[in-house]
Amino acid sequence: MASIFSRIISGEIPCYKVGEDEKNFAFLDINPVAPGHVLVVPKKEVDYLFDLDTDDYVSLQLFAAKVAKAIAKVMPCKRVGEAVIGLDVPHAHIHLIPINSEADMNFFKEKKQLSEAEMQHIADAIGAEL
Ligand code: AMP
């Protein structure tokens, strides 16, 4: 069975899409640690980020850098933090989170509740900078 992220990439499951290139796809995390929390995933379904072959890993990181720059243009923040966890969804992905302090990378914090309209607005605004 395809991973939930493969089903998002194929359009079977909706998401707040930020953008894509030939090999990679970006969308908002549905339970954001901070507004503008984006997941960047390879279209190829590989369980764990560090098991990607070199070309796909480099491609994903280069795409993540573009998305991070777009996030920084839209979301007020000092930096865009990058995290790899992968305990919940067995499809390689990178978390990109706008941050102002180390504490903003805390995944135990209560998740932000944003309206559908706010999520869509953020996804569109970041996507427009890509
Ligand atoms: P992890 O595998 O531990 O890196 O966490 C998976 C992340 O995927 C979590 O932050 C979830 O909120 C996020 N997530 C799970 N399902 C969806 C979905 N359908 N759309 C967007 N984000 C999701």
PDB file of C-alpha atoms and ligand atoms in Angstrom:
ATOM      1  CA  MET A   1       0.000   0.000   0.000  1.00  0.00           C
ATOM      2  CA  ALA A   2       1.233   3.450  -0.921  1.00  0.00           C
ATOM      3  CA  SER A   3       2.322   5.722   1.933  1.00  0.00           C
ATOM      4  CA  ILE A   4       0.082   8.599   2.956  1.00  0.00           C
ATOM      5  CA  PHE A   5       2.615  10.966   1.381  1.00  0.00           C
ATOM      6  CA  SER A   6       2.532   9.054  -1.941  1.00  0.00           C
ATOM      7  CA  ARG A   7      -1.253   9.366  -1.844  1.00  0.00           C
ATOM      8  CA  ILE A   8      -0.897  13.119  -1.239  1.00  0.00           C
ATOM      9  CA  ILE A   9       1.577  13.455  -4.114  1.00  0.00           C
ATOM     10  CA  SER A  10      -0.757  11.563  -6.476  1.00  0.00           C
ATOM     11  CA  GLY A  11      -3.654  13.840  -5.499  1.00  0.00           C
ATOM     12  CA  GLU A  12      -5.659  11.030  -3.912  1.00  0.00           C
ATOM     13  CA  ILE A  13      -5.503  12.794  -0.518  1.00  0.00           C
ATOM     14  CA  PRO A  14      -5.743  16.607  -0.345  1.00  0.00           C
ATOM     15  CA  CYS A  15      -2.966  18.778   1.023  1.00  0.00           C
ATOM     16  CA  TYR A  16      -1.914  22.391   1.219  1.00  0.00           C
ATOM     17  CA  LYS A  17       0.555  22.171  -1.619  1.00  0.00           C
ATOM     18  CA  VAL A  18       3.510  24.543  -1.636  1.00  0.00           C
ATOM     19  CA  GLY A  19       5.265  23.356  -4.787  1.00  0.00           C
ATOM     20  CA  GLU A  20       7.076  20.582  -6.581  1.00  0.00           C
ATOM     21  CA  ASP A  21       9.811  19.826  -9.048  1.00  0.00           C
ATOM     22  CA  GLU A  22      10.518  16.729 -11.094  1.00  0.00           C
ATOM     23  CA  LYS A  23      11.585  14.621  -8.104  1.00  0.00           C
ATOM     24  CA  ASN A  24      10.250  16.355  -5.017  1.00  0.00           C
ATOM     25  CA  PHE A  25       7.060  17.716  -3.464  1.00  0.00           C
ATOM     26  CA  ALA A  26       6.376  20.240  -0.671  1.00  0.00           C
ATOM     27  CA  PHE A  27       3.223  20.779   1.383  1.00  0.00           C
ATOM     28  CA  LEU A  28       2.214  22.147   4.765  1.00  0.00           C
ATOM     29  CA  ASP A  29       2.416  19.872   7.784  1.00  0.00           C
ATOM     30  CA  ILE A  30      -1.178  19.337   8.902  1.00  0.00           C
ATOM     31  CA  ASN A  31      -0.145  19.651  12.590  1.00  0.00           C
ATOM     32  CA  PRO A  32       2.298  22.538  12.371  1.00  0.00           C
ATOM     33  CA  VAL A  33       4.838  23.225  15.087  1.00  0.00           C
ATOM     34  CA  ALA A  34       4.703  26.811  13.792  1.00  0.00           C
ATOM     35  CA  PRO A  35       2.749  28.524  11.004  1.00  0.00           C
ATOM     36  CA  GLY A  36       4.642  27.863   7.785  1.00  0.00           C
ATOM     37  CA  HIS A  37       5.847  24.384   8.842  1.00  0.00           C
ATOM     38  CA  VAL A  38       6.481  22.603   5.536  1.00  0.00           C
ATOM     39  CA  LEU A  39       7.280  18.985   4.707  1.00  0.00           C
ATOM     40  CA  VAL A  40       9.563  18.328   1.748  1.00  0.00           C
ATOM     41  CA  VAL A  41       9.382  14.782   0.402  1.00  0.00           C
ATOM     42  CA  PRO A  42      10.835  12.832  -2.514  1.00  0.00           C
ATOM     43  CA  LYS A  43       8.222  11.604  -4.990  1.00  0.00           C
ATOM     44  CA  LYS A  44       9.954   8.232  -4.922  1.00  0.00           C
ATOM     45  CA  GLU A  45       8.722   6.331  -1.873  1.00  0.00           C
ATOM     46  CA  VAL A  46      11.702   5.431   0.281  1.00  0.00           C
ATOM     47  CA  ASP A  47      11.093   4.795   3.978  1.00  0.00           C
ATOM     48  CA  TYR A  48      13.957   6.706   5.541  1.00  0.00           C
ATOM     49  CA  LEU A  49      15.692   9.901   4.445  1.00  0.00           C
ATOM     50  CA  PHE A  50      19.184   8.540   4.994  1.00  0.00           C
ATOM     51  CA  ASP A  51      18.424   5.519   2.809  1.00  0.00           C
ATOM     52  CA  LEU A  52      17.846   7.695  -0.282  1.00  0.00           C
ATOM     53  CA  ASP A  53      20.443   7.212  -2.988  1.00  0.00           C
ATOM     54  CA  THR A  54      22.889  10.080  -3.308  1.00  0.00           C
ATOM     55  CA  ASP A  55      21.264  11.782  -6.311  1.00  0.00           C
ATOM     56  CA  ASP A  56      17.812  11.730  -4.740  1.00  0.00           C
ATOM     57  CA  TYR A  57      19.162  12.891  -1.367  1.00  0.00           C
ATOM     58  CA  VAL A  58      21.023  15.815  -2.930  1.00  0.00           C
ATOM     59  CA  SER A  59      18.024  16.689  -5.089  1.00  0.00           C
ATOM     60  CA  LEU A  60      15.754  16.728  -2.023  1.00  0.00           C
ATOM     61  CA  GLN A  61      18.139  18.894   0.004  1.00  0.00           C
ATOM     62  CA  LEU A  62      18.555  21.370  -2.877  1.00  0.00           C
ATOM     63  CA  PHE A  63      14.790  21.566  -3.232  1.00  0.00           C
ATOM     64  CA  ALA A  64      14.459  21.999   0.548  1.00  0.00           C
ATOM     65  CA  ALA A  65      16.888  24.938   0.379  1.00  0.00           C
ATOM     66  CA  LYS A  66      14.684  26.633  -2.234  1.00  0.00           C
ATOM     67  CA  VAL A  67      11.582  26.032  -0.141  1.00  0.00           C
ATOM     68  CA  ALA A  68      13.360  27.316   2.995  1.00  0.00           C
ATOM     69  CA  LYS A  69      14.257  30.567   1.207  1.00  0.00           C
ATOM     70  CA  ALA A  70      10.635  30.953   0.108  1.00  0.00           C
ATOM     71  CA  ILE A  71       9.425  30.316   3.687  1.00  0.00           C
ATOM     72  CA  ALA A  72      11.822  32.983   5.000  1.00  0.00           C
ATOM     73  CA  LYS A  73      10.413  35.538   2.556  1.00  0.00           C
ATOM     74  CA  VAL A  74       6.854  34.953   3.728  1.00  0.00           C
ATOM     75  CA  MET A  75       6.976  34.011   7.415  1.00  0.00           C
ATOM     76  CA  PRO A  76       8.624  36.463   9.851  1.00  0.00           C
ATOM     77  CA  CYS A  77      11.501  34.452  11.378  1.00  0.00           C
ATOM     78  CA  LYS A  78      15.219  34.554  12.129  1.00  0.00           C
ATOM     79  CA  ARG A  79      15.968  31.219  10.495  1.00  0.00           C
ATOM     80  CA  VAL A  80      14.262  28.244   8.935  1.00  0.00           C
ATOM     81  CA  GLY A  81      15.053  25.163  10.986  1.00  0.00           C
ATOM     82  CA  GLU A  82      15.408  21.745   9.361  1.00  0.00           C
ATOM     83  CA  ALA A  83      14.545  18.525  11.172  1.00  0.00           C
ATOM     84  CA  VAL A  84      14.475  14.861  10.268  1.00  0.00           C
ATOM     85  CA  ILE A  85      12.327  12.617  12.446  1.00  0.00           C
ATOM     86  CA  GLY A  86      10.439  10.051  10.400  1.00  0.00           C
ATOM     87  CA  LEU A  87       8.978   8.083  13.298  1.00  0.00           C
ATOM     88  CA  ASP A  88       5.365   8.463  12.175  1.00  0.00           C
ATOM     89  CA  VAL A  89       5.324   8.336   8.395  1.00  0.00           C
ATOM     90  CA  PRO A  90       7.544   5.771   6.609  1.00  0.00           C
ATOM     91  CA  HIS A  91       8.198   7.998   3.597  1.00  0.00           C
ATOM     92  CA  ALA A  92      11.366  10.089   3.729  1.00  0.00           C
ATOM     93  CA  HIS A  93      10.709  13.736   4.556  1.00  0.00           C
ATOM     94  CA  ILE A  94      12.334  16.895   5.856  1.00  0.00           C
ATOM     95  CA  HIS A  95      10.580  19.278   8.238  1.00  0.00           C
ATOM     96  CA  LEU A  96      11.186  22.981   7.528  1.00  0.00           C
ATOM     97  CA  ILE A  97      10.053  25.263  10.348  1.00  0.00           C
ATOM     98  CA  PRO A  98      10.304  29.063  10.646  1.00  0.00           C
ATOM     99  CA  ILE A  99      12.009  29.771  13.975  1.00  0.00           C
ATOM    100  CA  ASN A 100      13.116  32.624  16.197  1.00  0.00           C
ATOM    101  CA  SER A 101      14.736  30.508  18.908  1.00  0.00           C
ATOM    102  CA  GLU A 102      15.836  26.911  19.532  1.00  0.00           C
ATOM    103  CA  ALA A 103      12.639  26.393  21.531  1.00  0.00           C
ATOM    104  CA  ASP A 104      10.623  26.841  18.352  1.00  0.00           C
ATOM    105  CA  MET A 105      11.918  23.445  17.107  1.00  0.00           C
ATOM    106  CA  ASN A 106      10.160  21.683  19.975  1.00  0.00           C
ATOM    107  CA  PHE A 107       7.904  18.946  18.549  1.00  0.00           C
ATOM    108  CA  PHE A 108       6.325  18.371  21.977  1.00  0.00           C
ATOM    109  CA  LYS A 109       4.822  21.862  21.982  1.00  0.00           C
ATOM    110  CA  GLU A 110       1.088  22.108  21.488  1.00  0.00           C
ATOM    111  CA  LYS A 111       0.530  22.197  17.726  1.00  0.00           C
ATOM    112  CA  LYS A 112      -0.813  25.357  16.098  1.00  0.00           C
ATOM    113  CA  GLN A 113      -4.455  25.312  15.089  1.00  0.00           C
ATOM    114  CA  LEU A 114      -4.889  27.267  11.873  1.00  0.00           C
ATOM    115  CA  SER A 115      -8.034  27.638   9.810  1.00  0.00           C
ATOM    116  CA  GLU A 116      -8.240  26.095   6.350  1.00  0.00           C
ATOM    117  CA  ALA A 117      -8.152  29.614   4.909  1.00  0.00           C
ATOM    118  CA  GLU A 118      -4.991  30.462   6.882  1.00  0.00           C
ATOM    119  CA  MET A 119      -3.292  27.219   5.823  1.00  0.00           C
ATOM    120  CA  GLN A 120      -4.217  27.801   2.177  1.00  0.00           C
ATOM    121  CA  HIS A 121      -3.025  31.407   2.325  1.00  0.00           C
ATOM    122  CA  ILE A 122       0.352  30.372   3.790  1.00  0.00           C
ATOM    123  CA  ALA A 123       0.813  27.550   1.261  1.00  0.00           C
ATOM    124  CA  ASP A 124      -0.029  29.862  -1.646  1.00  0.00           C
ATOM    125  CA  ALA A 125       2.221  32.650  -0.362  1.00  0.00           C
ATOM    126  CA  ILE A 126       5.227  30.342   0.088  1.00  0.00           C
ATOM    127  CA  GLY A 127       4.517  28.679  -3.255  1.00  0.00           C
ATOM    128  CA  ALA A 128       4.459  32.059  -4.992  1.00  0.00           C
ATOM    129  CA  GLU A 129       8.064  32.678  -3.828  1.00  0.00           C
ATOM    130  CA  LEU A 130       9.356  29.385  -5.219  1.00  0.00           C
TER     131      LEU A 130
HETATM  132  P1  AMP B   1       7.496  12.151  11.471  1.00  0.00           P
HETATM  133  O1  AMP B   1       7.322  10.911  10.610  1.00  0.00           O
HETATM  134  O2  AMP B   1       7.704  11.786  12.915  1.00  0.00           O
HETATM  135  O3  AMP B   1       8.547  13.074  10.923  1.00  0.00           O
HETATM  136  O4  AMP B   1       6.127  12.960  11.464  1.00  0.00           O
HETATM  137  C1  AMP B   1       5.277  12.974  10.344  1.00  0.00           C
HETATM  138  C2  AMP B   1       4.707  14.348  10.137  1.00  0.00           C
HETATM  139  O5  AMP B   1       3.770  14.271   9.083  1.00  0.00           O
HETATM  140  C3  AMP B   1       3.965  14.917  11.355  1.00  0.00           C
HETATM  141  O6  AMP B   1       4.494  16.210  11.675  1.00  0.00           O
HETATM  142  C4  AMP B   1       2.513  15.014  10.876  1.00  0.00           C
HETATM  143  O7  AMP B   1       1.835  16.136  11.391  1.00  0.00           O
HETATM  144  C5  AMP B   1       2.663  15.082   9.371  1.00  0.00           C
HETATM  145  N1  AMP B   1       1.526  14.549   8.636  1.00  0.00           N
HETATM  146  C6  AMP B   1       0.954  13.336   8.800  1.00  0.00           C
HETATM  147  N2  AMP B   1      -0.081  13.195   7.945  1.00  0.00           N
HETATM  148  C7  AMP B   1      -0.146  14.334   7.238  1.00  0.00           C
HETATM  149  C8  AMP B   1      -1.009  14.810   6.196  1.00  0.00           C
HETATM  150  N3  AMP B   1      -2.009  14.063   5.726  1.00  0.00           N
HETATM  151  N4  AMP B   1      -0.785  16.044   5.700  1.00  0.00           N
HETATM  152  C9  AMP B   1       0.217  16.815   6.171  1.00  0.00           C
HETATM  153  N5  AMP B   1       1.062  16.424   7.135  1.00  0.00           N
HETATM  154  C10 AMP B   1       0.887  15.211   7.670  1.00  0.00           C
END
